[in-house]
PDB file of C-alpha atoms in Angstrom:
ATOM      1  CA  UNK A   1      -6.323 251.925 -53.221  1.00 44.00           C
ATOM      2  CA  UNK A   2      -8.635 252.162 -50.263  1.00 47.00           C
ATOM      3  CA  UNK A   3      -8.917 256.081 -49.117  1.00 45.00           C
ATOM      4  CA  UNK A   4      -8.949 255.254 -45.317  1.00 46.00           C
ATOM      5  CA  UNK A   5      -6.348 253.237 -45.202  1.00 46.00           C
ATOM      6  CA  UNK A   6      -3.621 255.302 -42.476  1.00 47.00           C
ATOM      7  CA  UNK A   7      -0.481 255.714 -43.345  1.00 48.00           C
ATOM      8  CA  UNK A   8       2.990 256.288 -40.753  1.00 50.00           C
ATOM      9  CA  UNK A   9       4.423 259.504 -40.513  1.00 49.00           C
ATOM     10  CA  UNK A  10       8.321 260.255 -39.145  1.00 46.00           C
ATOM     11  CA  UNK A  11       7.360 259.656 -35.409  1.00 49.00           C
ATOM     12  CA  UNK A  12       5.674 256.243 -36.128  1.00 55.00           C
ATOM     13  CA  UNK A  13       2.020 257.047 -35.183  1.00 52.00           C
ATOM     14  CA  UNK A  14      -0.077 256.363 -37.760  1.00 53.00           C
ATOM     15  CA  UNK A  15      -2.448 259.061 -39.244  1.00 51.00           C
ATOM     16  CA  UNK A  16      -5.905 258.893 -41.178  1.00 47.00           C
ATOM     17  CA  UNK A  17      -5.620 259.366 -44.683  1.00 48.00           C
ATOM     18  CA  UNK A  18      -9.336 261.660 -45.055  1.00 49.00           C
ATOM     19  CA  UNK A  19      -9.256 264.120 -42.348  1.00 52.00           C
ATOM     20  CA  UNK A  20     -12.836 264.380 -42.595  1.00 52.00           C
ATOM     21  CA  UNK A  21     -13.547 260.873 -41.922  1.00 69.00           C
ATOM     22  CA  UNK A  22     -13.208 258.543 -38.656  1.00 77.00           C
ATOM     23  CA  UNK A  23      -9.869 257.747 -37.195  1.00 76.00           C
ATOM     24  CA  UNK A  24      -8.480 254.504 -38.174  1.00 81.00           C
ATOM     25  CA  UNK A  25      -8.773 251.414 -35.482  1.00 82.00           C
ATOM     26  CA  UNK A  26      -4.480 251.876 -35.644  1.00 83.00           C
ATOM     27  CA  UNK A  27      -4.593 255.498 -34.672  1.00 81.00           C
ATOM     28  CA  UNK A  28      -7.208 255.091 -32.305  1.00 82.00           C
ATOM     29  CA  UNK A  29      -5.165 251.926 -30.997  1.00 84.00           C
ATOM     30  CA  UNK A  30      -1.730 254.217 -30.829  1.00 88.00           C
ATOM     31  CA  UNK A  31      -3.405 257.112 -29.345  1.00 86.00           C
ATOM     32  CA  UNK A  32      -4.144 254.567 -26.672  1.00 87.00           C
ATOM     33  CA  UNK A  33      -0.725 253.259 -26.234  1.00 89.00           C
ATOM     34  CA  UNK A  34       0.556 256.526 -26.245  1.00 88.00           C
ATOM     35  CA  UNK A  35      -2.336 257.742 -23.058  1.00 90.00           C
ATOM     36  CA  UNK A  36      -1.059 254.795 -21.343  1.00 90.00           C
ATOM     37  CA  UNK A  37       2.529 255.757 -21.490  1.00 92.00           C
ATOM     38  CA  UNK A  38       2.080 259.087 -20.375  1.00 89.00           C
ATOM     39  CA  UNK A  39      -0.074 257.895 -17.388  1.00 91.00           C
ATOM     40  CA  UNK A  40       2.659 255.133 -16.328  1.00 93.00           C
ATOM     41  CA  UNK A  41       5.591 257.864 -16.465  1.00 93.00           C
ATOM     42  CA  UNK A  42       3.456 260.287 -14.371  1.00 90.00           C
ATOM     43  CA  UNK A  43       2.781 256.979 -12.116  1.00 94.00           C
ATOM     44  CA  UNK A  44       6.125 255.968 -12.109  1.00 95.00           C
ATOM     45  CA  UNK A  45       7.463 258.931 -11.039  1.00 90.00           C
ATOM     46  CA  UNK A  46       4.614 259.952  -7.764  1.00 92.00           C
ATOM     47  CA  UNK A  47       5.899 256.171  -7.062  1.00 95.00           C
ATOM     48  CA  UNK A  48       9.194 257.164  -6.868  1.00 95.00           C
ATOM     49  CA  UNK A  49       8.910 260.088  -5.319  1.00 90.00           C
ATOM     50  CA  UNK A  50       6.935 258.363  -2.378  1.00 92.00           C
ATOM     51  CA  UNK A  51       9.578 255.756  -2.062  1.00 94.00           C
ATOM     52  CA  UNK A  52      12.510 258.601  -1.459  1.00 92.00           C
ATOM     53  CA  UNK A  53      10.136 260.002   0.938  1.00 90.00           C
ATOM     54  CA  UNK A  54       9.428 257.188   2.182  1.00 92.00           C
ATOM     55  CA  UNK A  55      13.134 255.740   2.681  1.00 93.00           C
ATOM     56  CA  UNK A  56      13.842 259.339   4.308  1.00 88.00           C
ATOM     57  CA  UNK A  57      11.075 258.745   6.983  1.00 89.00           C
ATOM     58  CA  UNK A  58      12.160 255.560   7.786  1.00 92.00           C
ATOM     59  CA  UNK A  59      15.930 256.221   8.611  1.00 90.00           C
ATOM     60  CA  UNK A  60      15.093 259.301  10.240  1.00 87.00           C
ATOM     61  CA  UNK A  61      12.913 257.743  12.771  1.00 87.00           C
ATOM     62  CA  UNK A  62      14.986 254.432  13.175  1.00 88.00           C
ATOM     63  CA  UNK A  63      18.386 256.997  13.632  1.00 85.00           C
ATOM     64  CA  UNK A  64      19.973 255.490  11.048  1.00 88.00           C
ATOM     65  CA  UNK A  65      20.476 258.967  10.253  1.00 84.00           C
ATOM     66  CA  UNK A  66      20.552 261.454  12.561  1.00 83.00           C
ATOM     67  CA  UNK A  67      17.411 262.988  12.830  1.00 82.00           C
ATOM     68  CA  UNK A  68      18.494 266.381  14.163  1.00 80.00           C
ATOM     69  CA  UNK A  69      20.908 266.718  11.229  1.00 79.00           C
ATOM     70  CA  UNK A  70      18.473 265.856   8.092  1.00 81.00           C
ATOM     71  CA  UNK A  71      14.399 266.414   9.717  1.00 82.00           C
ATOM     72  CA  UNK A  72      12.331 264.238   8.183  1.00 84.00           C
ATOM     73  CA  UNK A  73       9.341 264.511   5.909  1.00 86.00           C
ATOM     74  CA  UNK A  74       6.376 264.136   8.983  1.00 86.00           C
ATOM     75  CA  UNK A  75       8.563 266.986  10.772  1.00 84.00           C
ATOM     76  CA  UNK A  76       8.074 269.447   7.663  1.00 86.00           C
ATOM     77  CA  UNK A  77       4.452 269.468   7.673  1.00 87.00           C
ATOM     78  CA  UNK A  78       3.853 271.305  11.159  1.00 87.00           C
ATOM     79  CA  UNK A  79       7.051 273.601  10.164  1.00 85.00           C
ATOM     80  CA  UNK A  80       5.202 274.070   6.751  1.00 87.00           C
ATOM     81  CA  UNK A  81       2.277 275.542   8.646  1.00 87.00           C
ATOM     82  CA  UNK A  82       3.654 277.466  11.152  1.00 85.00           C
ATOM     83  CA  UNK A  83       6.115 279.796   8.395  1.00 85.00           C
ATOM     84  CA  UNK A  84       3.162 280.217   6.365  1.00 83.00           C
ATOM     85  CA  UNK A  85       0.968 281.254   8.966  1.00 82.00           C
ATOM     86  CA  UNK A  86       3.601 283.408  10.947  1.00 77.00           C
ATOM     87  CA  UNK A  87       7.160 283.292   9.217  1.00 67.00           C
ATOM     88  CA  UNK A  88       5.893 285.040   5.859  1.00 81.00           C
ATOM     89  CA  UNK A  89       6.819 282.008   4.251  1.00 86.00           C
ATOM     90  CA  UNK A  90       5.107 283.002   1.450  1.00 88.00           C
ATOM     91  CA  UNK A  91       7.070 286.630   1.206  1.00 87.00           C
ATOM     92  CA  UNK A  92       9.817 284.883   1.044  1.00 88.00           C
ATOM     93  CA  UNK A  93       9.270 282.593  -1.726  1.00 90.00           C
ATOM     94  CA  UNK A  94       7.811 285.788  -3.752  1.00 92.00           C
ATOM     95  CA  UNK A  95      11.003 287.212  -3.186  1.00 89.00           C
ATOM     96  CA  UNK A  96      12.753 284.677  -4.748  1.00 91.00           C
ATOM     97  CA  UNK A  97      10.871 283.906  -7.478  1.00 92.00           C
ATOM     98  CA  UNK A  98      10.769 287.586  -8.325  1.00 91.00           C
ATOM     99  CA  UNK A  99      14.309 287.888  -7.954  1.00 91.00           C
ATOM    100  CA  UNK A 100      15.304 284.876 -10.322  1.00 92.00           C
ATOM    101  CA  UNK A 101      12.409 286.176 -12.887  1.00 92.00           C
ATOM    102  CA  UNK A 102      14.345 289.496 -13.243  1.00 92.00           C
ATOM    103  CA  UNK A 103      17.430 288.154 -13.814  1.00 91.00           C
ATOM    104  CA  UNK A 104      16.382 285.061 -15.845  1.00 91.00           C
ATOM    105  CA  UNK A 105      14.686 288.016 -18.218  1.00 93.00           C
ATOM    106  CA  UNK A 106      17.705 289.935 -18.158  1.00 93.00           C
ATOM    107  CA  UNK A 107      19.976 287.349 -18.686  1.00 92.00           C
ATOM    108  CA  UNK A 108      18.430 285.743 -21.370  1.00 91.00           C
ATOM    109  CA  UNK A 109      17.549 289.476 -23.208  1.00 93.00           C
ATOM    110  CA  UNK A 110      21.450 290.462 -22.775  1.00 94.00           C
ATOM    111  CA  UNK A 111      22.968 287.292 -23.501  1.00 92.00           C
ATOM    112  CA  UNK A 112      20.577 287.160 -26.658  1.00 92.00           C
ATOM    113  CA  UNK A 113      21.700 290.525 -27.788  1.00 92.00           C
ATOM    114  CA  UNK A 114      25.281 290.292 -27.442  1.00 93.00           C
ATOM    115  CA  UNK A 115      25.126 286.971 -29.078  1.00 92.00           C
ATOM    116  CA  UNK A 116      23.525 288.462 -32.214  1.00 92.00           C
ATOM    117  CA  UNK A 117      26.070 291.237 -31.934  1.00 92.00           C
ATOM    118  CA  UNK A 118      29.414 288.601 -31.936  1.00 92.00           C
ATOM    119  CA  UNK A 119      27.399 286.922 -35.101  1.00 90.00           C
ATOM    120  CA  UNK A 120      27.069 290.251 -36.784  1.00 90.00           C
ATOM    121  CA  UNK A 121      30.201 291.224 -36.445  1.00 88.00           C
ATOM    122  CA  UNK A 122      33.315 288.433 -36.357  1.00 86.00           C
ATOM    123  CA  UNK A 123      36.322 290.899 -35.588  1.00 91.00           C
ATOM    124  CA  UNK A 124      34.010 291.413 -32.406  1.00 90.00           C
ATOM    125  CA  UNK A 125      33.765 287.591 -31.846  1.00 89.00           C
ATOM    126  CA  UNK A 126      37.378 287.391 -32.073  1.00 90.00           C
ATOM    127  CA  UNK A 127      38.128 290.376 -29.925  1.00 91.00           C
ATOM    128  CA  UNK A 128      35.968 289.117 -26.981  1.00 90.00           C
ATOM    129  CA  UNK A 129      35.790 284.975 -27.286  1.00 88.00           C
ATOM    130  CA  UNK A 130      38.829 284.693 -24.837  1.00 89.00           C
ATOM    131  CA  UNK A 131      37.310 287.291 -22.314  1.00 90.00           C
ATOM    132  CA  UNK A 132      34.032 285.650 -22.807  1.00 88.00           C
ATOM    133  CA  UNK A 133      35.447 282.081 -21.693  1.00 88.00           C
ATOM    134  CA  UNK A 134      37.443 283.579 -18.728  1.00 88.00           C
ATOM    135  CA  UNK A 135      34.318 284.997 -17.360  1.00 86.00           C
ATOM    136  CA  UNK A 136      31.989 282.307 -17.592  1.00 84.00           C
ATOM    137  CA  UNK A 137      34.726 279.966 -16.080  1.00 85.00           C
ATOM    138  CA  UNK A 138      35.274 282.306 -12.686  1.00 84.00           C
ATOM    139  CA  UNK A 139      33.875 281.578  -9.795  1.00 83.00           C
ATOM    140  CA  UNK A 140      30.872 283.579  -9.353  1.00 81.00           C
ATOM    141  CA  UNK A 141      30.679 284.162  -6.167  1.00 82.00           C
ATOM    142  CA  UNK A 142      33.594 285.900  -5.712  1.00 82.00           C
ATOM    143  CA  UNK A 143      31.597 288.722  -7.067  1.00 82.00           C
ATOM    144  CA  UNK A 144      28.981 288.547  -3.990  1.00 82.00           C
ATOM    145  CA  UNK A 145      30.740 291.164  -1.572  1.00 83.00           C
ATOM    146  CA  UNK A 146      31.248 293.645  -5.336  1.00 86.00           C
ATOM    147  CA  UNK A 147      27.958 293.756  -6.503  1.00 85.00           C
ATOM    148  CA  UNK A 148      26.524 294.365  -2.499  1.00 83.00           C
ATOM    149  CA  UNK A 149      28.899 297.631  -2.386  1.00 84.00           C
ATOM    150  CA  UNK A 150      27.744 298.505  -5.654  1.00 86.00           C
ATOM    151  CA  UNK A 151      24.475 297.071  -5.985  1.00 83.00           C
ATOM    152  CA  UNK A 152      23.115 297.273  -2.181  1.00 80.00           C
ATOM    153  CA  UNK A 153      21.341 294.011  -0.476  1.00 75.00           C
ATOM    154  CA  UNK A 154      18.259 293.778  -2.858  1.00 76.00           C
ATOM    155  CA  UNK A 155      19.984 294.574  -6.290  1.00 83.00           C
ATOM    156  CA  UNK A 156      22.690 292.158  -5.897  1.00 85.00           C
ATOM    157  CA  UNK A 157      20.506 289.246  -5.388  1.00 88.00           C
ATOM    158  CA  UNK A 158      19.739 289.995  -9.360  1.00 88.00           C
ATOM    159  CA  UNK A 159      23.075 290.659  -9.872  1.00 88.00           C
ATOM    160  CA  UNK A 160      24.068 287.496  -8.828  1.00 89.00           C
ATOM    161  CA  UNK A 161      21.542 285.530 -11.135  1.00 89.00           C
ATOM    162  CA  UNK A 162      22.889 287.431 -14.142  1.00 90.00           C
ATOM    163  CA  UNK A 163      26.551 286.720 -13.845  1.00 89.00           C
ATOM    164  CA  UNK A 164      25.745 283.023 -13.724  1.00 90.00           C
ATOM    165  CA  UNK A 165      23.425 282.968 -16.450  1.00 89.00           C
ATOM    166  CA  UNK A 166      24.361 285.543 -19.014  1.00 91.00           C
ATOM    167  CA  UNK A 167      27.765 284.367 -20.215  1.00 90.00           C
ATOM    168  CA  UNK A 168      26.340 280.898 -20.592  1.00 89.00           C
ATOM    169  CA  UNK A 169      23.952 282.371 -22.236  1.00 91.00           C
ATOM    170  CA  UNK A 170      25.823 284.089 -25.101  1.00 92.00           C
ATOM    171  CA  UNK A 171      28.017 281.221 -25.683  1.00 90.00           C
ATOM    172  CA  UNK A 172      25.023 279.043 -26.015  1.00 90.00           C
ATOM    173  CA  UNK A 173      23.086 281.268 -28.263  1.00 91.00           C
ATOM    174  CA  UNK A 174      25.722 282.412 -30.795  1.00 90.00           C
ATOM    175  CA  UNK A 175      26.568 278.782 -31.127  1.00 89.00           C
ATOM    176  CA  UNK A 176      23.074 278.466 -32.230  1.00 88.00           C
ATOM    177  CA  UNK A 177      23.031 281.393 -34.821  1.00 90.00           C
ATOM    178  CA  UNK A 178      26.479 279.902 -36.007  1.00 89.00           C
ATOM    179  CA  UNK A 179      24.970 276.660 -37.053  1.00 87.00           C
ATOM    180  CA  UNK A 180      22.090 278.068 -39.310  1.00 86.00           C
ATOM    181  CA  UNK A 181      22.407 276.787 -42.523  1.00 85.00           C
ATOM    182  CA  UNK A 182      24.587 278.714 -44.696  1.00 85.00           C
ATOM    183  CA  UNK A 183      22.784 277.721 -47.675  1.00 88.00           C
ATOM    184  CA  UNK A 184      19.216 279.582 -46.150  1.00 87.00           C
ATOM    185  CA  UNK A 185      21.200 282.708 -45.721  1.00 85.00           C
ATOM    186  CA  UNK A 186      22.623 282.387 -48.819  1.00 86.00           C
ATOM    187  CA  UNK A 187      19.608 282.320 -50.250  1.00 87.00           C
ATOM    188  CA  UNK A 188      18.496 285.497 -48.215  1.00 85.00           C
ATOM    189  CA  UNK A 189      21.029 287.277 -49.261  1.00 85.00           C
ATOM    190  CA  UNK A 190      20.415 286.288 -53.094  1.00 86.00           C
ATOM    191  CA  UNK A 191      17.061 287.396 -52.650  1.00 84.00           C
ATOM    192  CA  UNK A 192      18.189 291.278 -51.486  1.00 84.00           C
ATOM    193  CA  UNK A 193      17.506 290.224 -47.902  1.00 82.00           C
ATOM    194  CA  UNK A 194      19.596 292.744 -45.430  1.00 84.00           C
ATOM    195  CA  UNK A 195      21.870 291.447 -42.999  1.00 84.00           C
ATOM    196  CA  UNK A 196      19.234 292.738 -40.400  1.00 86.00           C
ATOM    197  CA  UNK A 197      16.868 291.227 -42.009  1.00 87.00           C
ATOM    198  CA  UNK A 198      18.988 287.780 -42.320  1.00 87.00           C
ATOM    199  CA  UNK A 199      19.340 288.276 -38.753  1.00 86.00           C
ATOM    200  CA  UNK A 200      15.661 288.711 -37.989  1.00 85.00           C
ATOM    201  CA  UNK A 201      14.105 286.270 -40.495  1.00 86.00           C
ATOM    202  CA  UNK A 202      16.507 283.836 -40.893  1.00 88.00           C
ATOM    203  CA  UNK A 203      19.072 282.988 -37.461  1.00 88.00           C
ATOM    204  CA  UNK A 204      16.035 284.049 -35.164  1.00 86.00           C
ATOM    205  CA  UNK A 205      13.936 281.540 -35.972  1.00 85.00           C
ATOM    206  CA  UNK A 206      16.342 278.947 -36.668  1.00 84.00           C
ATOM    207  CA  UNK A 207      17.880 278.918 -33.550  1.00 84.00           C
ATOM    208  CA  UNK A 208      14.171 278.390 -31.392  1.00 84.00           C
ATOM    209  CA  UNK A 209      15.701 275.046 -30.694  1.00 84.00           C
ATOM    210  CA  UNK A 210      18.663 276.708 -28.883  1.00 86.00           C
ATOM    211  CA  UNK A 211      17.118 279.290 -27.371  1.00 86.00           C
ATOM    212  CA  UNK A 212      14.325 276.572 -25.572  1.00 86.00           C
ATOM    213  CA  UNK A 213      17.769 274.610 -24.695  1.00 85.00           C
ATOM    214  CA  UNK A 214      19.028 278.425 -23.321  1.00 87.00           C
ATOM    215  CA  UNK A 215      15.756 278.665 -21.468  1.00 87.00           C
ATOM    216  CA  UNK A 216      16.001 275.644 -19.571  1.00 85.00           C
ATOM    217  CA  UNK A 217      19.409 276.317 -19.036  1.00 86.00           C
ATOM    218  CA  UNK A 218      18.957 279.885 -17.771  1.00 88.00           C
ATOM    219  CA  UNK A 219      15.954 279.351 -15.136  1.00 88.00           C
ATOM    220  CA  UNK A 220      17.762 276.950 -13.345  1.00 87.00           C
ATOM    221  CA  UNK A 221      21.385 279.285 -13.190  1.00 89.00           C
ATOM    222  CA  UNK A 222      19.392 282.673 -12.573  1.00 90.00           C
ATOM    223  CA  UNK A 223      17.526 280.320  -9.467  1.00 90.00           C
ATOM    224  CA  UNK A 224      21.204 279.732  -8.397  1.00 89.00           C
ATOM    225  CA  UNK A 225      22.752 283.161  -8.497  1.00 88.00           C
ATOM    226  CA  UNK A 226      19.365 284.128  -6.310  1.00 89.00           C
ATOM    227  CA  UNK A 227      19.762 281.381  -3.656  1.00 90.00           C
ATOM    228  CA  UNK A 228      23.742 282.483  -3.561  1.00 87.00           C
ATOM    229  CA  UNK A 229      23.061 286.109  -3.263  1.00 86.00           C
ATOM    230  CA  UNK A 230      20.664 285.264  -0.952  1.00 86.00           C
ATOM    231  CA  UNK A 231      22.921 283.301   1.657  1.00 84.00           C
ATOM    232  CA  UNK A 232      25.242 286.293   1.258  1.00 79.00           C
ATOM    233  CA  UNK A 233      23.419 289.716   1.666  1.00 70.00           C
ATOM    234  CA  UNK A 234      19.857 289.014   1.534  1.00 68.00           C
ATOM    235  CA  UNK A 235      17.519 289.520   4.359  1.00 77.00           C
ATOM    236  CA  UNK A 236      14.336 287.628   3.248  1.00 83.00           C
ATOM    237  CA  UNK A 237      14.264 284.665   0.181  1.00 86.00           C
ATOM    238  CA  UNK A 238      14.618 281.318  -0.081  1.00 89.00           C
ATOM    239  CA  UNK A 239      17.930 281.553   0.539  1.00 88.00           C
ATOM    240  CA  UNK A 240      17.729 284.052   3.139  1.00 86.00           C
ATOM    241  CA  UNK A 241      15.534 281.593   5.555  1.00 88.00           C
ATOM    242  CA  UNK A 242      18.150 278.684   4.640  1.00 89.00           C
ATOM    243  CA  UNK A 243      21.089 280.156   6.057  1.00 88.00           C
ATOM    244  CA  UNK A 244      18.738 281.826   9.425  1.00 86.00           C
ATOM    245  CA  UNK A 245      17.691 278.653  10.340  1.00 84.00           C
ATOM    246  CA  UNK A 246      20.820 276.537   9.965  1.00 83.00           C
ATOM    247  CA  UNK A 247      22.681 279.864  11.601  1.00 81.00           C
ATOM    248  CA  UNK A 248      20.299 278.828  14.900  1.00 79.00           C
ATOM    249  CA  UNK A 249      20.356 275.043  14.388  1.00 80.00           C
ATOM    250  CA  UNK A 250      16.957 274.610  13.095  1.00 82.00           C
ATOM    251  CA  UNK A 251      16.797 271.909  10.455  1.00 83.00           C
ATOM    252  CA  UNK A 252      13.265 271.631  10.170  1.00 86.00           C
ATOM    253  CA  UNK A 253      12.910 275.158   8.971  1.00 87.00           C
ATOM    254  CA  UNK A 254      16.176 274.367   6.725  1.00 88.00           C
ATOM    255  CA  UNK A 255      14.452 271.021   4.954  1.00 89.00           C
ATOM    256  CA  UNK A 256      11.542 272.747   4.877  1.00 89.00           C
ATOM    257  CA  UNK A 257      12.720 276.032   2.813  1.00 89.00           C
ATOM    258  CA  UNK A 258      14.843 273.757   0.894  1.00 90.00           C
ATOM    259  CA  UNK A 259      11.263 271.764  -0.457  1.00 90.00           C
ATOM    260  CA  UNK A 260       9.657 274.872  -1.164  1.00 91.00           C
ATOM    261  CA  UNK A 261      12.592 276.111  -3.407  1.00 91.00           C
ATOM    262  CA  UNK A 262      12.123 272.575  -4.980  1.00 89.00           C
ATOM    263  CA  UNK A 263       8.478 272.770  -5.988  1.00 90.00           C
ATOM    264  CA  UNK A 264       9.368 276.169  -6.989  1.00 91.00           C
ATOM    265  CA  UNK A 265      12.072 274.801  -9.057  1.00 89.00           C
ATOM    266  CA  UNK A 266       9.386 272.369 -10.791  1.00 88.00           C
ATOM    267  CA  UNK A 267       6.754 274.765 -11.454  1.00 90.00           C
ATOM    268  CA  UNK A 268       9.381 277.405 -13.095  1.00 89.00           C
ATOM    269  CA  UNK A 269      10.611 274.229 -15.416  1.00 86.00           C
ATOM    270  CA  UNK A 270       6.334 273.904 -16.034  1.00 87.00           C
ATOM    271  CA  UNK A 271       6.375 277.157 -17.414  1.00 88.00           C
ATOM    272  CA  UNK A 272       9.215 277.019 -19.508  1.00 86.00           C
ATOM    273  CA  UNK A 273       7.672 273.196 -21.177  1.00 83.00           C
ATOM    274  CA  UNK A 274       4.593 275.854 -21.801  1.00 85.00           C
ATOM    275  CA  UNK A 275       6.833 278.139 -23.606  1.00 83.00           C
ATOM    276  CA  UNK A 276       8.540 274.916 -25.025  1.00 79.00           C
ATOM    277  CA  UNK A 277       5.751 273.704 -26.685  1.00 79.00           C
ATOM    278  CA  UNK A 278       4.224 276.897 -27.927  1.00 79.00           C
ATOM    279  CA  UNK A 279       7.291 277.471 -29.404  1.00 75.00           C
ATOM    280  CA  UNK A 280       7.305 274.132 -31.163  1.00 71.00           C
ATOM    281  CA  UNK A 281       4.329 274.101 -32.595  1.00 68.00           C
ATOM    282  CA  UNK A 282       4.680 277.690 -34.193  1.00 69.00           C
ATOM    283  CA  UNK A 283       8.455 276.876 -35.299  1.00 62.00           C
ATOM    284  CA  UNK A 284       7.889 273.181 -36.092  1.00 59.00           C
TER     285      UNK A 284
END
């Protein structure tokens, strides 16, 4: 049998057979197919994005839409400049970001701990599953006016982003420690393993799949509760220049805060495809 022959593995991209030797002509050719693909998605989607841009230019300045109502994307540029040279604009997007950092951290640190506490202990599962649902199903912003008597302007902003994210958060997660295989704990605990230990070395680690789907999840929530708190109590954010300028009717600075949040938005959900893959390749 010839050594340097490849051979498939599970995702269909052939492999050499000697590591130390030359790639095969099929890997090389599928490592080019593959480059391709990931420059005609990244392609595809700067084309699409150009298009919507585009389109929005086009029936702005033809009043198809109404103009005053929506801006348009040559009106954003000049209002671009202009807050970041004299409207802080970039104090304000610190502020949010910070602010949805904080409580993604928390959210995702208390949601993870009282998730491992339900799976630890089932009479506690029982005992708060019902409350747990009602929570997460109330509206959360109902809360807004609470947490700004208790919590002041700035603190409720993060108080905001944890109510939306943390109950999603445990439900999420102790799903994920729920569906470990019983047969690997099993085995754990036929091996003198604590439950602690079960817990740490077992459910952990077998739920990194959950907790990237809870991190994805969470960023874009804790964003939320910011951008509400924010509109409510908040005097700088994000959300804080969104509701000033449509307060005095000026749409440009609206559109333009509401772009900013969006690249912010994308470069968050960079970060967390970072942590993604990391993850992947340690858990894999």
């Amino acid at each position: 049998m010839n050594s340097s022959a490849s051979a498939p593995v599970a995702g269909g991209a052939p492999v050499a057979a000697t590591p130390s030797r030359e790639p095969s002509a099929a890997y090389l050719a599928w490592r080019a197919r593959e480059q391709r693909r990931r420059h005609y998605i990244l392609a595809t989607r700067i084309a699409l994005l150009g298009v919507l841009l585009l389109l929005w230019e086009i029936l702005a300045k033809s009043h198809v839409v109404n103009p005053m109502l929506t801006s348009y994307p040559s009106a954003l540029w000049p209002t671009f400049l202009e807050l970041l040279d004299g409207g802080n604009l970039l104090g304000h997007t610190w502020a949010t970001f910070k602010a949805t950092l904080i409580g993604f951290m928390l959210s995702m640190l208390i949601g993870t701990g009282v998730a491992a506490g339900l799976w630890w202990s089932s009479f506690a599962h029982k005992v708060l599953d019902p409350f747990l649902v009602v929570a997460n199903a109330m509206p959360k912003i109902a809360f807004v006016p609470i947490f700004y008597i208790w919590l002041g302007s700035e603190y409720s902003v993060y108080g905001m982003a944890v109510a939306i994210a943390v109950f999603v958060t445990i439900m999420v997660m102790y799903d994920g420690f729920q569906s470990i295989d019983p047969n690997k704990i099993k085995l754990a605990r036929t091996l003198g393993a604590t439950r602690a230990q079960v817990l740490r070395l077992v459910v952990l680690p077998g739920s990194v799949p959950t907790l990237i789907a809870a991190l994805k999840m969470n960023i874009g929530l804790a964003l939320v509760g910011v951008i509400v708190g924010e509109f409510q109590s908040a005097s700088q954010g994000l959300g804080f220049l969104i509701v000033n300028g449509s307060q005095v009717f000026k749409l440009n600075v609206v559109m333009t805060s509401i772009v900013v949040l969006g690249v912010l938005s994308g470069v968050m959900y960079l970060a967390i495809a970072r942590i993604e893959s990391a993850l992947s390749k340690r858990y894999r």
